[in-house]
């Protein structure tokens, strides 16, 4: 399975998420996952 | 490791698809996809997987950073710029000076560090490894007509020291205030 790593912006507040990893292709052919930062995760 | 969250996937609602046009014989290449108003009801794909020009100064910089002496490291080539110059056709001899002469420098379209930059190691059947570099611009002060070029550089315009690495043209697109332009560069090296 393909392995990925990189940085992106929090899908909720826009804060930069410095390093994240995942494995496997995303759904819908998307190239970058939509993820929340640690702070936003607490509010979900 | 992150497990994909279906609910938030649906919220994002983008329609990028895989880089089906990348062929195994292509090496060290960039592919550009541009989407106006991604995820909105008036979404428009302006171009998909357009093959780039890799400049001479960009090639030298990549070799130097990766294989030779790694001098003056400023960061990755993950700064995305735009131009609406009608005559600019990128070629191997273009460089920072020729790019900055035609580059957008206002209206929310100033060259910027990517929102997202992701490395994909590929799978063992092909080993096609890619870096995906994405920036979404929002046209914010005045309308801009005829955006038709994007480039990847290794620093901001304000730095005055960047290297022009990749550049590609596409069908021109007009932006009104509040329109967005999602620019995705996929670089292959394998
Ligand atoms: Zn957040």
mmCIF file of N, CA and C and ligand atoms in Angstrom, chain A residues 10-15 36-40, ligand 1:
data_model
loop_
_atom_site.group_PDB
_atom_site.id
_atom_site.type_symbol
_atom_site.label_atom_id
_atom_site.label_comp_id
_atom_site.label_asym_id
_atom_site.label_seq_id
_atom_site.Cartn_x
_atom_site.Cartn_y
_atom_site.Cartn_z
ATOM 1 N N UNK A 10 -5.271 22.663 8.674
ATOM 2 C CA UNK A 10 -6.432 22.097 9.361
ATOM 3 C C UNK A 10 -7.696 22.433 8.566
ATOM 4 N N UNK A 11 -8.534 21.425 8.345
ATOM 5 C CA UNK A 11 -9.730 21.612 7.526
ATOM 6 C C UNK A 11 -10.769 22.506 8.215
ATOM 7 N N UNK A 12 -10.616 22.696 9.541
ATOM 8 C CA UNK A 12 -11.587 23.506 10.287
ATOM 9 C C UNK A 12 -11.059 24.923 10.527
ATOM 10 N N UNK A 13 -9.859 25.056 11.112
ATOM 11 C CA UNK A 13 -9.387 26.391 11.505
ATOM 12 C C UNK A 13 -8.260 26.912 10.621
ATOM 13 N N UNK A 14 -7.699 26.081 9.786
ATOM 14 C CA UNK A 14 -6.667 26.552 8.864
ATOM 15 C C UNK A 14 -5.260 26.573 9.427
ATOM 16 N N UNK A 15 -5.094 26.153 10.676
ATOM 17 C CA UNK A 15 -3.755 26.069 11.255
ATOM 18 C C UNK A 15 -2.922 25.044 10.494
ATOM 19 N N UNK A 36 -8.503 17.530 10.715
ATOM 20 C CA UNK A 36 -8.479 18.618 11.689
ATOM 21 C C UNK A 36 -7.179 18.595 12.500
ATOM 22 N N UNK A 37 -6.774 19.756 13.043
ATOM 23 C CA UNK A 37 -5.610 19.815 13.937
ATOM 24 C C UNK A 37 -5.985 19.232 15.302
ATOM 25 N N UNK A 38 -4.988 19.076 16.159
ATOM 26 C CA UNK A 38 -5.231 18.460 17.478
ATOM 27 C C UNK A 38 -6.234 19.286 18.288
ATOM 28 N N UNK A 39 -6.121 20.615 18.225
ATOM 29 C CA UNK A 39 -7.032 21.476 18.988
ATOM 30 C C UNK A 39 -8.471 21.303 18.515
ATOM 31 N N UNK A 40 -8.662 21.304 17.210
ATOM 32 C CA UNK A 40 -10.022 21.172 16.676
ATOM 33 C C UNK A 40 -10.597 19.780 16.954
HETATM 34 ZN ZN1 LIG C 1 -7.834 23.359 13.658
#
